[in-house]
Amino acid sequence: MGCLVPLFIIALVTLCTLEASAATLEDWRSRTIYQVITDRFSRSDGSTTAPCDVVNGRYCGGSWKGITNKLDYIQGMNFDAIWISPVVEQLPQETIDGDAHMGYWAQDLYALNPKFGTADDLHELISEVHRRGMYLMLDIVVNHMAYAGPASAVDYRVFNPFNDAKYFHSYCPVNGNTNQTEVEVCWMGSSAVSLVDLRTEDRAVRDMWGNWISEMVSNYSIDGLRIDTAVNVEPDFFARFLRAAGVFATGETMFGDNSMVCRWADTIGSILNYPIYYTLMRAFGSTTGSLNDLITTIYTTRENCEDTTAFGTFSENHDVTRFTELTNDTAQAKNILAFTIMFDGIPIIYQGQEQHMAGKISPHTNRSPLWTTEFDTNAELYKHIATLVLARQHFLLAEDDYIKSASEVIYQDYHTMALRKGVNDKQVITVLNNDGEGTGDFEIDLLAHGLAFGTQVMEVLTCTNLTVSPVGVLKVPMGKGLPKIIYPSEYMRNSGLCGMGDPLPKPTATGTTSQPAAPTPTSSEPDDSGARSACTAQSSMLVLAIALSVLLASSGGFAYLLDT
């Protein structure tokens, strides 16, 4: 029998859903993300001398409260989003492969990792992030669960909710990345820690993932997702999963072949731009690096993928060697940071880049704790990043089409390249150079800049004024291997740069909830978003409306009914 639902009740439900809208790709395009490893960022006690056994991969004491206490440090670089490590409960054992401090060895999806703090601590962090107008991106893993032991010894009962072998693929090892079927259905890990591969192609597994992510996003007001090992999951898994999540997501696909990784980009909507990353490192990792591969990859990736302006652009993360290990040249570091923040996509800066930290993949010294730097806000690269992020925010606020425009290479020689991004009259020109800090002064002549004769422009990193010549040449002075960011002087007002007034108002973040089917958060959860407040108020109205409907229905008092 159908259920009779009054139209005005449906209207209230719809209104509540609209008020609690999720953060979409369009919302995230304007954001600049700071990546945090929860265990290695900041401790609750504020210590900057606490030891950390990085080599053996042990927990070191970073926490959600520690992040909350250092949000000023992050916002001091003008970031308006943070990406934090996975939050769910991990395998508890110490193993020869280390502890589960990174968060990628989950055992219970419905419990939090007590090493990072309490539910109240996590709510407090997210509430404070939203109060500051920032977004929070949560790292998650859907490919596998983890067990401390070899594949033959796995006790599936320890996993929640996937507590039976039927939810997992039979064991086979991933031996490389050339066989995509093997990558998707076989197990990663070691004899010490088995990464037990889920049957993500099965309806039951997909249902369980959908239920979990809708609750997680709703209960914690998550704004976006970073999906670990996305390339190890069949692409068609993600469409339904992301509908359940209801928020923007970007996926990890660590391969450099853009024709392959675009399969995940087109399904998820965004991936971390590894094809660009690898060629960026080759171009700027030494003073003899060639820019040709980077420029070629810019265009081939754009040809093979639907929308590269939705990708996450990065130059360091916890899975790759830090740039400082390739070269300690500060000018080179400034160039890759300028590329990361000014190029197409959503910029992501990894904790410690601002302190010029070093570290290799093995033995994971690229995950050293940030607190040993004492959170130095006078560090040269800290200030450099702050200026770049502020500049990007001004450029996209000054021109709506800037953020979706594709960068074009307008100049190239062996050591220098120039990119143009944005519409005519408000275009941004980024000039990069890999000569290093020991190089002398020289000039380059730009012709394909699209600026009118006589246009005055400003180089925003040095606050130097330049003018397009009467014959259309823009002469750009270069030196000491430093990058240049050029923008029409006319539109520098209210940028907060070079003494040009206070910055324009930035968009605020109110937190997000999941789709309507997601469970309603319990009353014990803090009200950390305007959307949640509006929905709560309308929910009270809904309760009254339902009570009224019962009385009216008993007396036949409805004039208009909808049979659903």
Tab-separated table of C-alpha atoms in Angstrom, residues 98-483:
chain	number	residue	atom	x	y	z
A	98	GLY	CA	55.862	-0.236	11.359
A	99	ASP	CA	52.706	0.953	13.086
A	100	ALA	CA	49.501	2.043	11.376
A	101	HIS	CA	50.351	5.715	11.947
A	102	MET	CA	49.541	6.734	8.361
A	103	GLY	CA	45.982	5.424	8.601
A	104	TYR	CA	45.988	3.078	5.608
A	105	TRP	CA	45.719	-0.178	7.627
A	106	ALA	CA	42.065	-0.090	8.670
A	107	GLN	CA	40.261	-2.795	10.643
A	108	ASP	CA	37.110	-1.102	11.972
A	109	LEU	CA	35.412	1.527	9.820
A	110	TYR	CA	32.895	2.368	12.543
A	111	ALA	CA	35.435	3.296	15.226
A	112	LEU	CA	37.953	6.132	15.336
A	113	ASN	CA	41.708	5.760	15.768
A	114	PRO	CA	42.253	6.429	19.501
A	115	LYS	CA	45.897	7.319	18.833
A	116	PHE	CA	44.711	10.579	17.253
A	117	GLY	CA	42.176	11.531	19.928
A	118	THR	CA	38.471	11.276	20.696
A	119	ALA	CA	35.337	11.883	18.662
A	120	ASP	CA	34.999	15.213	20.455
A	121	ASP	CA	38.536	16.137	19.387
A	122	LEU	CA	37.728	15.367	15.755
A	123	HIS	CA	34.455	17.305	15.901
A	124	GLU	CA	36.273	20.235	17.486
A	125	LEU	CA	38.857	20.235	14.691
A	126	ILE	CA	36.253	20.156	11.936
A	127	SER	CA	34.125	22.784	13.654
A	128	GLU	CA	37.116	25.119	13.936
A	129	VAL	CA	38.124	24.483	10.320
A	130	HIS	CA	34.634	25.476	9.187
A	131	ARG	CA	34.488	28.474	11.509
A	132	ARG	CA	37.552	29.810	9.721
A	133	GLY	CA	35.906	29.423	6.314
A	134	MET	CA	38.095	26.444	5.423
A	135	TYR	CA	37.233	23.026	3.973
A	136	LEU	CA	38.282	19.638	5.342
A	137	MET	CA	39.309	16.778	3.049
A	138	LEU	CA	39.362	13.297	4.576
A	139	ASP	CA	41.735	10.598	3.346
A	140	ILE	CA	40.027	7.205	2.967
A	141	VAL	CA	40.857	3.695	1.724
A	142	VAL	CA	38.271	1.571	-0.120
A	143	ASN	CA	40.602	-0.975	-1.726
A	144	HIS	CA	41.557	-3.082	1.279
A	145	MET	CA	41.543	-3.815	4.986
A	146	ALA	CA	44.735	-4.696	6.885
A	147	TYR	CA	45.834	-7.664	8.990
A	148	ALA	CA	49.052	-8.100	10.979
A	149	GLY	CA	50.287	-11.366	9.499
A	150	PRO	CA	50.636	-13.312	6.255
A	151	ALA	CA	47.741	-13.946	3.887
A	152	SER	CA	47.365	-17.533	5.079
A	153	ALA	CA	46.733	-16.409	8.675
A	154	VAL	CA	44.117	-13.677	8.147
A	155	ASP	CA	41.259	-13.768	10.661
A	156	TYR	CA	38.445	-12.025	8.798
A	157	ARG	CA	36.368	-11.656	11.966
A	158	VAL	CA	38.477	-8.680	13.091
A	159	PHE	CA	37.195	-6.536	10.228
A	160	ASN	CA	34.137	-4.316	10.580
A	161	PRO	CA	31.911	-4.407	8.605
A	162	PHE	CA	33.647	-6.818	6.187
A	163	ASN	CA	33.873	-9.667	8.715
A	164	ASP	CA	33.856	-12.660	6.358
A	165	ALA	CA	36.188	-14.023	3.669
A	166	LYS	CA	33.352	-13.768	1.135
A	167	TYR	CA	33.875	-10.001	0.966
A	168	PHE	CA	37.488	-10.354	-0.220
A	169	HIS	CA	39.369	-11.614	-3.252
A	170	SER	CA	41.299	-14.835	-2.875
A	171	TYR	CA	44.974	-14.233	-2.276
A	172	CYS	CA	47.296	-13.417	-5.137
A	173	PRO	CA	50.196	-10.955	-4.920
A	174	VAL	CA	50.486	-7.706	-6.852
A	175	ASN	CA	53.850	-8.133	-8.559
A	176	GLY	CA	53.926	-4.935	-10.585
A	177	ASN	CA	51.748	-2.437	-12.376
A	178	THR	CA	51.698	-3.794	-15.923
A	179	ASN	CA	48.709	-6.123	-15.465
A	180	GLN	CA	45.708	-3.994	-14.524
A	181	THR	CA	43.541	-6.976	-13.551
A	182	GLU	CA	46.234	-8.048	-11.101
A	183	VAL	CA	46.459	-4.497	-9.749
A	184	GLU	CA	42.715	-4.455	-9.087
A	185	VAL	CA	42.079	-7.927	-7.609
A	186	CYS	CA	45.339	-9.025	-5.988
A	187	TRP	CA	46.732	-8.143	-2.571
A	188	MET	CA	49.377	-5.591	-1.675
A	189	GLY	CA	51.338	-5.593	1.552
A	190	SER	CA	53.839	-8.091	2.934
A	191	SER	CA	54.071	-11.174	5.115
A	192	ALA	CA	54.056	-8.818	8.118
A	193	VAL	CA	51.016	-6.770	7.062
A	194	SER	CA	48.538	-8.185	4.568
A	195	LEU	CA	46.436	-5.634	2.691
A	196	VAL	CA	43.398	-7.822	2.155
A	197	ASP	CA	41.809	-6.855	-1.161
A	198	LEU	CA	38.062	-6.228	-1.111
A	199	ARG	CA	35.643	-7.468	-3.769
A	200	THR	CA	34.612	-3.935	-4.671
A	201	GLU	CA	32.852	-5.289	-7.747
A	202	ASP	CA	30.256	-7.092	-5.548
A	203	ARG	CA	26.920	-5.436	-4.786
A	204	ALA	CA	27.090	-6.305	-1.077
A	205	VAL	CA	30.514	-4.693	-0.677
A	206	ARG	CA	29.399	-1.620	-2.598
A	207	ASP	CA	26.301	-1.309	-0.419
A	208	MET	CA	28.391	-1.492	2.743
A	209	TRP	CA	30.810	1.125	1.458
A	210	GLY	CA	27.932	3.389	0.447
A	211	ASN	CA	26.320	3.133	3.875
A	212	TRP	CA	29.588	3.896	5.619
A	213	ILE	CA	30.625	6.895	3.544
A	214	SER	CA	27.191	8.535	3.717
A	215	GLU	CA	27.279	8.252	7.517
A	216	MET	CA	30.878	9.452	7.758
A	217	VAL	CA	30.279	12.532	5.620
A	218	SER	CA	27.046	13.338	7.451
A	219	ASN	CA	28.208	12.728	11.001
A	220	TYR	CA	31.479	14.645	10.651
A	221	SER	CA	30.539	17.320	8.080
A	222	ILE	CA	33.265	16.240	5.663
A	223	ASP	CA	33.743	18.549	2.672
A	224	GLY	CA	35.796	16.332	0.377
A	225	LEU	CA	37.613	13.025	0.023
A	226	ARG	CA	41.047	11.884	-1.054
A	227	ILE	CA	40.770	8.228	-2.099
A	228	ASP	CA	43.911	6.200	-1.455
A	229	THR	CA	44.944	3.457	-3.935
A	230	ALA	CA	42.070	4.397	-6.260
A	231	VAL	CA	43.938	2.850	-9.180
A	232	ASN	CA	43.672	-0.540	-7.419
A	233	VAL	CA	39.864	-0.390	-7.621
A	234	GLU	CA	37.857	-0.872	-10.816
A	235	PRO	CA	36.758	2.571	-12.104
A	236	ASP	CA	33.032	1.808	-12.203
A	237	PHE	CA	32.983	1.323	-8.415
A	238	PHE	CA	33.211	5.049	-7.835
A	239	ALA	CA	30.068	6.402	-9.488
A	240	ARG	CA	27.692	4.886	-6.941
A	241	PHE	CA	30.106	5.346	-4.040
A	242	LEU	CA	30.456	9.069	-4.723
A	243	ARG	CA	26.704	9.512	-5.085
A	244	ALA	CA	26.438	8.107	-1.562
A	245	ALA	CA	29.204	10.435	-0.363
A	246	GLY	CA	27.683	13.502	-1.974
A	247	VAL	CA	30.946	15.476	-1.884
A	248	PHE	CA	33.925	16.147	-4.139
A	249	ALA	CA	36.639	13.492	-4.285
A	250	THR	CA	40.057	13.099	-5.844
A	251	GLY	CA	41.732	9.733	-6.371
A	252	GLU	CA	45.299	8.503	-6.015
A	253	THR	CA	46.603	7.008	-9.264
A	254	MET	CA	50.380	6.805	-8.959
A	255	PHE	CA	51.123	6.019	-12.608
A	256	GLY	CA	52.651	8.453	-15.082
A	257	ASP	CA	50.751	7.139	-18.117
A	258	ASN	CA	48.001	9.706	-18.585
A	259	SER	CA	46.163	7.594	-21.150
A	260	MET	CA	45.665	4.977	-18.406
A	261	VAL	CA	44.947	7.104	-15.332
A	262	CYS	CA	42.349	9.156	-17.192
A	263	ARG	CA	39.963	6.198	-16.794
A	264	TRP	CA	39.795	6.998	-13.075
A	265	ALA	CA	39.789	10.748	-13.643
A	266	ASP	CA	36.744	10.515	-15.873
A	267	THR	CA	34.869	8.361	-13.319
A	268	ILE	CA	35.865	10.036	-10.056
A	269	GLY	CA	36.013	13.506	-11.582
A	270	SER	CA	39.487	14.265	-10.234
A	271	ILE	CA	42.795	12.515	-9.633
A	272	LEU	CA	46.140	13.539	-8.211
A	273	ASN	CA	48.158	14.641	-11.237
A	274	TYR	CA	51.006	12.129	-11.161
A	275	PRO	CA	51.764	12.435	-14.911
A	276	ILE	CA	52.614	16.104	-14.358
A	277	TYR	CA	54.417	15.366	-11.076
A	278	TYR	CA	56.965	12.989	-12.609
A	279	THR	CA	57.870	15.336	-15.459
A	280	LEU	CA	57.952	18.347	-13.115
A	281	MET	CA	60.591	16.609	-10.995
A	282	ARG	CA	62.672	15.800	-14.067
A	283	ALA	CA	62.433	19.394	-15.273
A	284	PHE	CA	63.379	21.161	-12.031
A	285	GLY	CA	65.243	18.491	-10.072
A	286	SER	CA	68.554	19.718	-11.486
A	287	THR	CA	69.919	22.641	-13.465
A	288	THR	CA	70.299	20.337	-16.475
A	289	GLY	CA	66.706	19.148	-16.475
A	290	SER	CA	64.814	19.466	-19.747
A	291	LEU	CA	61.463	21.238	-19.857
A	292	ASN	CA	60.339	19.361	-22.986
A	293	ASP	CA	58.803	16.366	-21.191
A	294	LEU	CA	56.844	18.620	-18.839
A	295	ILE	CA	55.438	20.710	-21.670
A	296	THR	CA	54.543	17.628	-23.709
A	297	THR	CA	52.796	16.052	-20.708
A	298	ILE	CA	50.755	19.208	-20.108
A	299	TYR	CA	49.188	18.840	-23.540
A	300	THR	CA	48.899	15.042	-23.772
A	301	THR	CA	47.184	14.820	-20.387
A	302	ARG	CA	44.736	17.492	-21.502
A	303	GLU	CA	44.040	15.519	-24.687
A	304	ASN	CA	43.461	12.223	-22.864
A	305	CYS	CA	41.425	13.393	-19.855
A	306	GLU	CA	38.115	15.231	-19.750
A	307	ASP	CA	39.024	18.074	-17.369
A	308	THR	CA	42.561	18.475	-16.073
A	309	THR	CA	41.606	21.718	-14.302
A	310	ALA	CA	39.852	19.471	-11.745
A	311	PHE	CA	43.027	17.533	-10.898
A	312	GLY	CA	45.018	17.847	-7.692
A	313	THR	CA	48.348	19.475	-8.592
A	314	PHE	CA	51.231	18.658	-6.250
A	315	SER	CA	55.013	18.511	-6.077
A	316	GLU	CA	55.451	16.527	-2.836
A	317	ASN	CA	53.478	14.105	-0.694
A	318	HIS	CA	54.042	11.291	1.793
A	319	ASP	CA	54.562	8.671	-0.949
A	320	VAL	CA	57.380	10.375	-2.861
A	321	THR	CA	60.879	11.624	-2.127
A	322	ARG	CA	60.955	15.242	-1.028
A	323	PHE	CA	62.176	17.713	-3.626
A	324	THR	CA	65.059	18.774	-1.372
A	325	GLU	CA	66.573	15.306	-1.888
A	326	LEU	CA	66.846	16.078	-5.627
A	327	THR	CA	68.340	19.518	-5.121
A	328	ASN	CA	68.844	21.767	-2.121
A	329	ASP	CA	68.592	24.827	-4.376
A	330	THR	CA	66.030	27.218	-2.859
A	331	ALA	CA	65.371	28.906	-6.208
A	332	GLN	CA	64.435	25.555	-7.733
A	333	ALA	CA	62.086	24.927	-4.813
A	334	LYS	CA	60.465	28.321	-5.388
A	335	ASN	CA	59.893	27.404	-9.025
A	336	ILE	CA	58.149	24.118	-8.318
A	337	LEU	CA	55.993	25.809	-5.686
A	338	ALA	CA	55.069	28.522	-8.189
A	339	PHE	CA	54.128	25.859	-10.731
A	340	THR	CA	52.122	23.852	-8.191
A	341	ILE	CA	50.054	26.837	-7.080
A	342	MET	CA	49.706	28.712	-10.389
A	343	PHE	CA	49.174	25.804	-12.800
A	344	ASP	CA	45.803	24.272	-13.650
A	345	GLY	CA	43.982	22.287	-10.994
A	346	ILE	CA	43.592	22.373	-7.231
A	347	PRO	CA	46.983	23.033	-5.593
A	348	ILE	CA	48.128	20.724	-2.790
A	349	ILE	CA	51.146	21.542	-0.619
A	350	TYR	CA	52.525	18.825	1.658
A	351	GLN	CA	53.395	19.683	5.245
A	352	GLY	CA	57.049	20.628	5.490
A	353	GLN	CA	57.505	22.010	1.982
A	354	GLU	CA	57.276	25.459	3.537
A	355	GLN	CA	60.227	24.530	5.788
A	356	HIS	CA	62.295	23.054	2.920
A	357	MET	CA	62.314	19.684	4.688
A	358	ALA	CA	64.284	16.762	3.287
A	359	GLY	CA	63.400	13.067	3.303
A	360	LYS	CA	63.343	9.935	1.168
A	361	ILE	CA	60.692	7.286	0.508
A	362	SER	CA	62.775	4.630	2.233
A	363	PRO	CA	63.022	4.529	5.186
A	364	HIS	CA	60.164	7.065	5.145
A	365	THR	CA	62.173	10.059	6.277
A	366	ASN	CA	59.825	12.035	4.011
A	367	ARG	CA	57.341	11.632	6.887
A	368	SER	CA	59.434	13.256	9.599
A	369	PRO	CA	57.478	15.300	12.156
A	370	LEU	CA	56.912	18.952	11.365
A	371	TRP	CA	57.131	20.030	15.000
A	372	THR	CA	60.936	19.853	14.945
A	373	THR	CA	60.910	22.958	12.707
A	374	GLU	CA	59.165	24.841	15.539
A	375	PHE	CA	56.557	25.969	12.982
A	376	ASP	CA	58.797	28.776	11.763
A	377	THR	CA	56.601	31.431	10.135
A	378	ASN	CA	59.666	33.418	9.076
A	379	ALA	CA	60.982	30.616	6.872
A	380	GLU	CA	61.682	31.790	3.333
A	381	LEU	CA	59.452	29.225	1.653
A	382	TYR	CA	56.656	29.771	4.194
A	383	LYS	CA	56.479	33.404	3.076
A	384	HIS	CA	56.838	32.428	-0.596
A	385	ILE	CA	53.884	30.043	-0.367
A	386	ALA	CA	51.795	32.630	1.483
A	387	THR	CA	52.325	35.129	-1.339
A	388	LEU	CA	51.582	32.591	-4.083
A	389	VAL	CA	48.365	31.382	-2.446
A	390	LEU	CA	47.162	34.935	-1.825
A	391	ALA	CA	47.912	35.808	-5.455
A	392	ARG	CA	45.955	32.802	-6.737
A	393	GLN	CA	42.993	33.719	-4.554
A	394	HIS	CA	43.005	37.247	-5.950
A	395	PHE	CA	43.266	36.095	-9.560
A	396	LEU	CA	40.280	33.761	-9.308
A	397	LEU	CA	38.147	36.288	-7.423
A	398	ALA	CA	38.943	38.976	-9.993
A	399	GLU	CA	37.915	36.803	-12.959
A	400	ASP	CA	35.285	34.044	-12.833
A	401	ASP	CA	36.681	32.142	-15.821
A	402	TYR	CA	40.258	32.077	-14.542
A	403	ILE	CA	39.920	28.909	-12.508
A	404	LYS	CA	38.628	26.787	-15.415
A	405	SER	CA	40.954	28.180	-18.056
A	406	ALA	CA	43.771	25.950	-19.297
A	407	SER	CA	47.374	27.110	-19.108
A	408	GLU	CA	49.127	27.646	-22.428
A	409	VAL	CA	52.881	27.569	-22.942
A	410	ILE	CA	53.828	30.889	-24.563
A	411	TYR	CA	57.613	30.708	-24.272
A	412	GLN	CA	60.236	28.000	-24.023
A	413	ASP	CA	63.971	27.723	-24.192
A	414	TYR	CA	66.260	25.131	-22.638
A	415	HIS	CA	66.010	26.528	-19.097
A	416	THR	CA	62.975	28.834	-19.097
A	417	MET	CA	59.273	28.449	-19.797
A	418	ALA	CA	56.322	30.819	-19.550
A	419	LEU	CA	52.678	29.879	-19.013
A	420	ARG	CA	49.644	32.046	-19.667
A	421	LYS	CA	46.383	31.351	-17.819
A	422	GLY	CA	43.111	33.290	-17.881
A	423	VAL	CA	41.148	35.525	-20.225
A	424	ASN	CA	42.565	38.504	-22.106
A	425	ASP	CA	43.252	41.601	-20.009
A	426	LYS	CA	43.264	39.551	-16.776
A	427	GLN	CA	45.655	36.780	-17.725
A	428	VAL	CA	48.339	35.540	-15.355
A	429	ILE	CA	51.786	34.887	-16.776
A	430	THR	CA	54.028	32.512	-14.827
A	431	VAL	CA	57.679	32.373	-15.849
A	432	LEU	CA	59.736	29.456	-14.525
A	433	ASN	CA	63.453	28.799	-14.710
A	434	ASN	CA	65.611	25.823	-13.725
A	435	ASP	CA	69.035	27.508	-13.857
A	436	GLY	CA	69.250	27.606	-10.072
A	437	GLU	CA	70.150	30.341	-7.613
A	438	GLY	CA	73.685	30.732	-8.967
A	439	THR	CA	72.634	32.042	-12.363
A	440	GLY	CA	73.161	35.643	-13.481
A	441	ASP	CA	70.705	38.247	-14.747
A	442	PHE	CA	69.102	38.103	-18.200
A	443	GLU	CA	65.894	39.054	-19.993
A	444	ILE	CA	63.361	37.129	-22.015
A	445	ASP	CA	61.023	38.653	-24.592
A	446	LEU	CA	57.411	37.507	-24.429
A	447	LEU	CA	55.205	38.033	-27.490
A	448	ALA	CA	52.227	35.657	-27.142
A	449	HIS	CA	51.062	37.194	-23.868
A	450	GLY	CA	47.778	38.621	-25.217
A	451	LEU	CA	48.251	42.004	-23.540
A	452	ALA	CA	47.605	45.267	-25.357
A	453	PHE	CA	50.449	47.580	-26.327
A	454	GLY	CA	51.391	49.846	-23.441
A	455	THR	CA	49.737	47.693	-20.758
A	456	GLN	CA	51.338	48.089	-17.359
A	457	VAL	CA	51.844	44.867	-15.435
A	458	MET	CA	53.268	43.966	-12.060
A	459	GLU	CA	55.605	41.134	-11.125
A	460	VAL	CA	53.923	40.192	-7.862
A	461	LEU	CA	56.807	38.348	-6.157
A	462	THR	CA	59.115	41.383	-6.307
A	463	CYS	CA	56.473	44.125	-6.790
A	464	THR	CA	58.268	45.290	-9.949
A	465	ASN	CA	56.398	47.291	-12.616
A	466	LEU	CA	56.773	46.321	-16.281
A	467	THR	CA	55.210	47.691	-19.480
A	468	VAL	CA	54.340	46.066	-22.801
A	469	SER	CA	56.313	47.912	-25.490
A	470	PRO	CA	54.717	49.809	-28.400
A	471	VAL	CA	55.495	46.833	-30.634
A	472	GLY	CA	53.965	44.294	-28.225
A	473	VAL	CA	57.079	42.927	-26.523
A	474	LEU	CA	56.993	42.257	-22.779
A	475	LYS	CA	60.572	42.173	-21.520
A	476	VAL	CA	60.814	40.114	-18.324
A	477	PRO	CA	63.985	40.467	-16.237
A	478	MET	CA	65.185	37.135	-14.859
A	479	GLY	CA	67.914	36.322	-12.384
A	480	LYS	CA	69.087	34.063	-9.572
A	481	GLY	CA	66.899	31.292	-10.979
A	482	LEU	CA	63.724	32.770	-9.481
A	483	PRO	CA	60.185	32.454	-10.877
